[in-house]
mmCIF file of C-alpha atoms in Angstrom:
data_model
loop_
_atom_site.group_PDB
_atom_site.id
_atom_site.type_symbol
_atom_site.label_atom_id
_atom_site.label_comp_id
_atom_site.label_asym_id
_atom_site.label_seq_id
_atom_site.Cartn_x
_atom_site.Cartn_y
_atom_site.Cartn_z
ATOM 1 C CA MET A 1 -0.008 0.130 -0.099
ATOM 2 C CA PRO A 2 1.431 3.225 -0.433
ATOM 3 C CA ALA A 3 2.868 5.271 1.708
ATOM 4 C CA SER A 4 0.031 8.382 1.247
ATOM 5 C CA ALA A 5 -2.827 5.616 1.631
ATOM 6 C CA ARG A 6 -1.563 4.616 5.060
ATOM 7 C CA THR A 7 -1.285 8.288 6.002
ATOM 8 C CA ARG A 8 -4.998 8.923 5.210
ATOM 9 C CA ARG A 9 -5.978 5.691 7.069
ATOM 10 C CA SER A 10 -4.136 7.248 10.275
ATOM 11 C CA ALA A 11 -5.925 10.410 9.649
ATOM 12 C CA ALA A 12 -9.082 9.048 10.034
ATOM 13 C CA ALA A 13 -8.680 7.641 13.110
ATOM 14 C CA PRO A 14 -11.329 7.882 15.604
ATOM 15 C CA ARG A 15 -11.938 10.555 17.724
ATOM 16 C CA PRO A 16 -11.728 10.374 21.729
ATOM 17 C CA TYR A 17 -14.524 9.073 23.448
ATOM 18 C CA TRP A 18 -15.326 12.297 25.323
ATOM 19 C CA ARG A 19 -15.670 13.951 21.934
ATOM 20 C CA ARG A 20 -18.405 11.488 20.567
ATOM 21 C CA MET A 21 -20.285 11.913 24.080
ATOM 22 C CA LEU A 22 -20.317 15.312 23.763
ATOM 23 C CA PRO A 23 -23.389 15.942 21.614
ATOM 24 C CA LEU A 24 -25.164 13.379 24.433
ATOM 25 C CA ALA A 25 -24.160 15.306 27.133
ATOM 26 C CA LEU A 26 -25.220 18.819 25.568
ATOM 27 C CA LEU A 27 -29.050 16.988 24.812
ATOM 28 C CA LEU A 28 -28.996 15.701 28.122
ATOM 29 C CA LEU A 29 -27.815 19.160 29.833
ATOM 30 C CA LEU A 30 -30.863 20.980 27.361
ATOM 31 C CA MET A 31 -33.182 18.533 28.224
ATOM 32 C CA ALA A 32 -32.739 18.468 32.195
ATOM 33 C CA GLY A 33 -32.774 22.812 32.085
ATOM 34 C CA LEU A 34 -36.110 22.583 29.975
ATOM 35 C CA VAL A 35 -37.280 20.431 32.791
ATOM 36 C CA TRP A 36 -36.282 22.657 35.469
ATOM 37 C CA TYR A 37 -37.668 25.648 33.479
ATOM 38 C CA GLY A 38 -40.777 23.927 33.675
ATOM 39 C CA ARG A 39 -40.762 23.491 37.246
ATOM 40 C CA HIS A 40 -40.012 27.145 38.494
ATOM 41 C CA GLN A 41 -40.706 28.957 34.981
ATOM 42 C CA ARG A 42 -42.898 31.469 37.419
ATOM 43 C CA GLN A 43 -40.172 32.051 39.740
ATOM 44 C CA VAL A 44 -37.485 32.392 36.466
ATOM 45 C CA ASN A 45 -40.065 34.815 34.855
ATOM 46 C CA ARG A 46 -40.610 36.788 37.712
ATOM 47 C CA TYR A 47 -36.899 37.508 37.980
ATOM 48 C CA ALA A 48 -36.164 38.288 34.643
ATOM 49 C CA ARG A 49 -38.811 40.916 34.823
ATOM 50 C CA ARG A 50 -37.637 42.278 37.719
ATOM 51 C CA VAL A 51 -34.290 42.766 36.277
ATOM 52 C CA TYR A 52 -35.676 43.970 33.209
ATOM 53 C CA ALA A 53 -37.778 46.648 35.595
ATOM 54 C CA THR A 54 -34.446 47.529 37.186
ATOM 55 C CA LEU A 55 -32.661 48.026 33.928
ATOM 56 C CA ILE A 56 -35.114 50.452 32.484
ATOM 57 C CA SER A 57 -35.688 51.900 35.988
ATOM 58 C CA ARG A 58 -33.934 55.006 34.986
ATOM 59 C CA TYR A 59 -35.750 56.056 31.997
ATOM 60 C CA LEU A 60 -39.568 55.486 33.189
ATOM 61 C CA THR A 61 -41.719 58.462 33.046
ATOM 62 C CA GLY A 62 -44.650 57.937 35.462
ATOM 63 C CA HIS A 63 -46.827 57.092 32.490
ATOM 64 C CA GLU A 64 -46.134 53.578 31.954
ATOM 65 C CA LYS A 65 -49.583 51.831 32.324
ATOM 66 C CA THR A 66 -50.312 48.108 33.313
ATOM 67 C CA PRO A 67 -53.843 47.279 31.946
ATOM 68 C CA LEU A 68 -56.645 46.763 34.956
ATOM 69 C CA LEU A 69 -57.364 43.357 35.694
ATOM 70 C CA GLU A 70 -60.632 42.176 34.025
ATOM 71 C CA GLY A 71 -63.461 40.706 35.629
ATOM 72 C CA TYR A 72 -63.013 43.182 38.662
ATOM 73 C CA SER A 73 -64.735 46.982 39.016
ATOM 74 C CA VAL A 74 -62.708 48.518 41.890
ATOM 75 C CA HIS A 75 -59.187 48.726 41.855
ATOM 76 C CA GLY A 76 -56.714 49.799 44.513
ATOM 77 C CA ILE A 77 -52.864 50.526 44.867
ATOM 78 C CA ASP A 78 -51.077 50.301 48.378
ATOM 79 C CA VAL A 79 -47.657 52.212 48.708
ATOM 80 C CA SER A 80 -44.844 53.228 50.896
ATOM 81 C CA ALA A 81 -41.865 55.748 51.181
ATOM 82 C CA TYR A 82 -40.405 53.504 48.375
ATOM 83 C CA GLN A 83 -42.528 54.728 45.621
ATOM 84 C CA GLY A 84 -41.629 58.208 45.896
ATOM 85 C CA ARG A 85 -43.089 60.843 45.187
ATOM 86 C CA ILE A 86 -46.715 60.116 43.590
ATOM 87 C CA ASP A 87 -48.992 62.461 41.506
ATOM 88 C CA TRP A 88 -52.668 61.686 43.180
ATOM 89 C CA PRO A 89 -54.661 63.054 40.858
ATOM 90 C CA LEU A 90 -53.109 61.040 38.061
ATOM 91 C CA VAL A 91 -52.824 57.739 39.802
ATOM 92 C CA ALA A 92 -57.054 58.581 40.345
ATOM 93 C CA ASN A 93 -57.203 59.039 36.525
ATOM 94 C CA HIS A 94 -56.127 55.228 36.535
ATOM 95 C CA ARG A 95 -59.431 54.280 37.688
ATOM 96 C CA VAL A 96 -57.610 53.729 40.982
ATOM 97 C CA ARG A 97 -60.307 53.824 43.617
ATOM 98 C CA PHE A 98 -58.520 52.691 47.049
ATOM 99 C CA ALA A 99 -55.189 53.285 48.144
ATOM 100 C CA PHE A 100 -53.452 51.552 51.579
ATOM 101 C CA ILE A 101 -50.421 53.694 52.501
ATOM 102 C CA LYS A 102 -47.447 52.416 54.830
ATOM 103 C CA ALA A 103 -47.944 54.147 58.188
ATOM 104 C CA THR A 104 -45.588 51.907 60.463
ATOM 105 C CA GLU A 105 -43.370 49.131 61.286
ATOM 106 C CA GLY A 106 -42.106 47.471 64.400
ATOM 107 C CA VAL A 107 -41.755 49.489 67.207
ATOM 108 C CA THR A 108 -40.215 52.400 66.191
ATOM 109 C CA LEU A 109 -40.535 53.218 62.318
ATOM 110 C CA ARG A 110 -42.718 55.918 60.878
ATOM 111 C CA ASP A 111 -42.597 55.778 56.909
ATOM 112 C CA ASN A 112 -41.332 59.225 55.882
ATOM 113 C CA ARG A 113 -44.029 59.909 52.952
ATOM 114 C CA PHE A 114 -47.195 58.761 55.237
ATOM 115 C CA GLN A 115 -48.465 62.108 56.117
ATOM 116 C CA ARG A 116 -47.787 63.264 52.801
ATOM 117 C CA ASN A 117 -49.421 60.454 50.767
ATOM 118 C CA TRP A 118 -52.294 60.196 53.402
ATOM 119 C CA ARG A 119 -53.406 63.682 52.481
ATOM 120 C CA GLY A 120 -52.402 63.186 48.702
ATOM 121 C CA ALA A 121 -54.486 60.151 48.441
ATOM 122 C CA ARG A 122 -57.732 61.957 50.197
ATOM 123 C CA ALA A 123 -57.367 65.230 47.986
ATOM 124 C CA ALA A 124 -57.596 62.821 44.823
ATOM 125 C CA GLY A 125 -60.504 61.567 45.327
ATOM 126 C CA ILE A 126 -59.179 58.212 46.402
ATOM 127 C CA TYR A 127 -60.685 56.162 49.406
ATOM 128 C CA ARG A 128 -57.503 55.953 51.805
ATOM 129 C CA GLY A 129 -56.561 53.203 54.701
ATOM 130 C CA ALA A 130 -53.462 52.587 56.485
ATOM 131 C CA TYR A 131 -51.143 49.711 57.474
ATOM 132 C CA HIS A 132 -48.768 48.664 60.095
ATOM 133 C CA TYR A 133 -45.973 45.940 58.922
ATOM 134 C CA PHE A 134 -45.874 43.772 61.450
ATOM 135 C CA GLN A 135 -42.035 42.579 63.172
ATOM 136 C CA PRO A 136 -43.010 39.001 65.129
ATOM 137 C CA ASN A 137 -39.841 39.563 67.156
ATOM 138 C CA TYR A 138 -40.948 42.660 69.130
ATOM 139 C CA ASP A 139 -43.553 43.507 71.671
ATOM 140 C CA ALA A 140 -47.098 43.550 69.912
ATOM 141 C CA THR A 141 -48.392 46.310 72.037
ATOM 142 C CA LYS A 142 -46.312 48.653 71.478
ATOM 143 C CA GLN A 143 -46.184 48.146 67.551
ATOM 144 C CA ALA A 144 -50.232 48.709 68.439
ATOM 145 C CA ASN A 145 -49.661 52.073 69.798
ATOM 146 C CA LEU A 146 -47.018 53.129 67.035
ATOM 147 C CA PHE A 147 -49.370 53.052 64.982
ATOM 148 C CA THR A 148 -52.762 54.568 66.850
ATOM 149 C CA ARG A 149 -50.306 57.460 67.532
ATOM 150 C CA THR A 150 -49.143 57.874 63.866
ATOM 151 C CA VAL A 151 -52.639 57.004 61.732
ATOM 152 C CA PRO A 152 -55.639 59.559 62.715
ATOM 153 C CA LEU A 153 -58.330 57.091 61.119
ATOM 154 C CA ALA A 154 -61.595 58.979 60.587
ATOM 155 C CA PRO A 155 -65.157 58.407 59.736
ATOM 156 C CA GLY A 156 -64.679 57.968 55.682
ATOM 157 C CA ASP A 157 -60.974 55.723 55.850
ATOM 158 C CA LEU A 158 -61.292 52.542 55.488
ATOM 159 C CA PRO A 159 -60.094 50.134 58.097
ATOM 160 C CA PRO A 160 -56.652 49.484 59.632
ATOM 161 C CA VAL A 161 -54.524 46.921 58.174
ATOM 162 C CA LEU A 162 -51.918 44.495 59.546
ATOM 163 C CA ASP A 163 -49.513 43.143 57.390
ATOM 164 C CA VAL A 164 -47.972 39.790 58.652
ATOM 165 C CA GLU A 165 -45.475 38.122 56.493
ATOM 166 C CA HIS A 166 -42.409 38.880 58.279
ATOM 167 C CA ALA A 167 -40.962 35.329 57.826
ATOM 168 C CA GLU A 168 -38.101 35.273 60.956
ATOM 169 C CA PHE A 169 -40.001 34.742 64.379
ATOM 170 C CA HIS A 170 -38.874 32.299 67.014
ATOM 171 C CA ASP A 171 -42.053 30.729 67.698
ATOM 172 C CA VAL A 172 -45.227 30.440 65.898
ATOM 173 C CA ALA A 173 -47.603 30.137 68.981
ATOM 174 C CA GLN A 174 -46.046 33.641 70.423
ATOM 175 C CA MET A 175 -46.107 35.374 66.914
ATOM 176 C CA ARG A 176 -50.015 34.349 66.777
ATOM 177 C CA ARG A 177 -50.780 35.840 69.940
ATOM 178 C CA GLY A 178 -48.990 39.060 69.599
ATOM 179 C CA VAL A 179 -51.117 39.354 65.832
ATOM 180 C CA ALA A 180 -54.259 38.576 68.379
ATOM 181 C CA THR A 181 -53.164 41.585 70.692
ATOM 182 C CA TRP A 182 -52.301 44.104 67.772
ATOM 183 C CA LEU A 183 -55.731 43.366 66.108
ATOM 184 C CA ARG A 184 -57.378 43.718 69.478
ATOM 185 C CA LEU A 185 -55.845 47.025 70.436
ATOM 186 C CA VAL A 186 -56.325 48.666 67.256
ATOM 187 C CA GLU A 187 -60.162 47.634 67.009
ATOM 188 C CA ARG A 188 -60.675 49.136 70.858
ATOM 189 C CA HIS A 189 -58.723 52.474 69.756
ATOM 190 C CA TYR A 190 -61.081 52.893 66.254
ATOM 191 C CA GLY A 191 -63.552 50.779 66.836
ATOM 192 C CA VAL A 192 -63.501 49.423 63.701
ATOM 193 C CA ARG A 193 -62.234 45.287 62.785
ATOM 194 C CA PRO A 194 -58.734 45.547 61.474
ATOM 195 C CA ILE A 195 -58.187 43.909 58.121
ATOM 196 C CA LEU A 196 -55.103 40.885 58.389
ATOM 197 C CA TYR A 197 -52.923 40.844 55.142
ATOM 198 C CA SER A 198 -50.447 38.429 54.486
ATOM 199 C CA ASN A 199 -49.072 36.466 51.533
ATOM 200 C CA TYR A 200 -50.754 33.084 50.315
ATOM 201 C CA SER A 201 -47.753 30.624 51.592
ATOM 202 C CA PHE A 202 -47.558 32.647 54.746
ATOM 203 C CA TYR A 203 -51.310 32.544 55.587
ATOM 204 C CA LYS A 204 -51.675 29.143 54.800
ATOM 205 C CA ARG A 205 -48.650 28.044 56.726
ATOM 206 C CA HIS A 206 -48.949 29.773 59.548
ATOM 207 C CA LEU A 207 -52.545 32.008 60.143
ATOM 208 C CA ALA A 208 -54.615 29.889 57.879
ATOM 209 C CA GLY A 209 -57.619 28.773 60.335
ATOM 210 C CA HIS A 210 -56.553 31.401 63.375
ATOM 211 C CA PHE A 211 -58.051 34.767 62.197
ATOM 212 C CA ASP A 212 -61.045 33.984 60.525
ATOM 213 C CA ASN A 213 -63.067 36.407 62.219
ATOM 214 C CA TYR A 214 -60.848 39.230 60.508
ATOM 215 C CA PRO A 215 -61.391 40.547 56.490
ATOM 216 C CA LEU A 216 -58.122 39.022 54.677
ATOM 217 C CA TRP A 217 -56.596 40.777 51.932
ATOM 218 C CA LEU A 218 -54.828 38.123 50.147
ATOM 219 C CA ALA A 219 -51.436 38.232 48.137
ATOM 220 C CA HIS A 220 -51.018 35.471 45.540
ATOM 221 C CA TYR A 221 -49.451 35.983 42.318
ATOM 222 C CA GLU A 222 -48.701 34.648 39.052
ATOM 223 C CA VAL A 223 -52.220 32.763 39.009
ATOM 224 C CA SER A 224 -55.517 33.418 37.776
ATOM 225 C CA GLN A 225 -57.428 33.558 40.608
ATOM 226 C CA PRO A 226 -56.401 33.059 44.262
ATOM 227 C CA SER A 227 -56.504 29.464 45.530
ATOM 228 C CA LEU A 228 -58.326 30.261 48.847
ATOM 229 C CA PRO A 229 -62.218 29.939 48.190
ATOM 230 C CA ARG A 230 -63.716 33.663 47.600
ATOM 231 C CA GLU A 231 -65.197 33.458 50.675
ATOM 232 C CA LYS A 232 -62.100 33.893 52.924
ATOM 233 C CA TRP A 233 -60.590 37.069 51.291
ATOM 234 C CA ILE A 234 -61.870 40.577 50.414
ATOM 235 C CA ILE A 235 -59.585 41.989 48.664
ATOM 236 C CA TRP A 236 -56.466 40.301 46.168
ATOM 237 C CA GLN A 237 -53.412 41.870 45.698
ATOM 238 C CA HIS A 238 -52.376 40.154 42.327
ATOM 239 C CA SER A 239 -49.559 42.176 41.023
ATOM 240 C CA ASP A 240 -46.109 43.523 43.116
ATOM 241 C CA GLU A 241 -45.134 44.453 39.851
ATOM 242 C CA ALA A 242 -47.364 46.622 38.055
ATOM 243 C CA TYR A 243 -47.017 50.289 36.535
ATOM 244 C CA VAL A 244 -49.896 53.026 37.161
ATOM 245 C CA PRO A 245 -49.791 56.364 35.762
ATOM 246 C CA GLY A 246 -48.329 59.093 38.116
ATOM 247 C CA ILE A 247 -46.161 56.488 40.253
ATOM 248 C CA ARG A 248 -42.538 56.285 38.495
ATOM 249 C CA GLY A 249 -41.839 52.804 39.171
ATOM 250 C CA THR A 250 -43.590 49.476 39.912
ATOM 251 C CA VAL A 251 -45.793 49.398 42.577
ATOM 252 C CA ASP A 252 -48.864 46.645 44.136
ATOM 253 C CA PHE A 253 -51.936 46.663 42.069
ATOM 254 C CA ASN A 254 -55.105 44.904 43.790
ATOM 255 C CA VAL A 255 -58.468 44.376 42.883
ATOM 256 C CA PHE A 256 -61.824 44.551 45.591
ATOM 257 C CA GLN A 257 -63.842 41.722 46.008
ATOM 258 C CA GLY A 258 -67.061 43.241 45.302
ATOM 259 C CA ASN A 259 -68.684 46.441 43.578
ATOM 260 C CA PHE A 260 -67.974 49.987 44.429
ATOM 261 C CA GLN A 261 -70.698 50.484 47.015
ATOM 262 C CA ARG A 262 -69.341 47.323 48.566
ATOM 263 C CA LEU A 263 -66.057 49.102 49.213
ATOM 264 C CA LEU A 264 -68.058 52.223 50.492
ATOM 265 C CA ALA A 265 -69.700 50.338 53.269
ATOM 266 C CA MET A 266 -66.400 49.089 54.488
ATOM 267 C CA ARG A 267 -65.876 52.391 55.410
ATOM 268 C CA ILE A 268 -65.052 53.726 58.871
ATOM 269 C CA PRO A 269 -68.868 54.839 60.066
ATOM 270 C CA ALA A 270 -69.408 58.478 61.772
ATOM 271 C CA ARG A 271 -69.651 57.422 65.814
ATOM 272 C CA GLY A 272 -73.033 56.998 66.693
ATOM 273 C CA ARG A 273 -74.112 56.816 63.026
ATOM 274 C CA GLY A 274 -74.639 53.794 60.113
ATOM 275 C CA ALA A 275 -73.335 55.684 57.416
ATOM 276 C CA VAL A 276 -70.342 58.020 56.807
ATOM 277 C CA PRO A 277 -69.866 60.948 54.029
ATOM 278 C CA ASN A 278 -68.927 60.591 50.786
#
């Protein structure tokens, strides 16, 4: 055999084992990635949207708009100092009928934009309420006192709200006792039953069955409807990354279960009377 033929046969020697297995390994890796994405699609998409929102935040104008959730007629937001300066008349023009405004947190923190948001919402004709972010490892009585000293709820306002979702606590029974104390003291102070706010997973794990006498405001995202039965909740926070004209950046978006007249019926009544002013 000529030397040139032997050289060609030598050059066509089998590829190394790892090179032959590389396409199969890549295929298996791709399949595993698809399976993982299928299981965590909501979380991945949510994270991607958050990254995108961060990247474009400097270019926002405060006129971006998220479509209203279909099937509901009463829409609302909840805000804190995180939203910065809010153009409340512009917010009201987007069919926002109610707003819950962060007032306090723990035993010492007062939201530094509470008073201006409190006045601005009412001036724009938006029905307002206030909420306290509960810190389970701090004294519940002091937390209730901080809220009642800060929030001047009056007839026509929406009931006070306790936000319970802080996952770091020492004992679940102690946490529930603290929640019960706050709710009882605040109800006694204002003469109206507070609303309990929590996210779906925290509520199911720690609160379900313990506070059924209180109206529930439920946060549950990436679902077409809350997993709890409709009779269990009155407000659904369906998004924490919505855009509402008048707010530069994202904001929590909510719907009220019921018509506008039912929302009005929730307001704090005038003392000694069964109605509140419009």
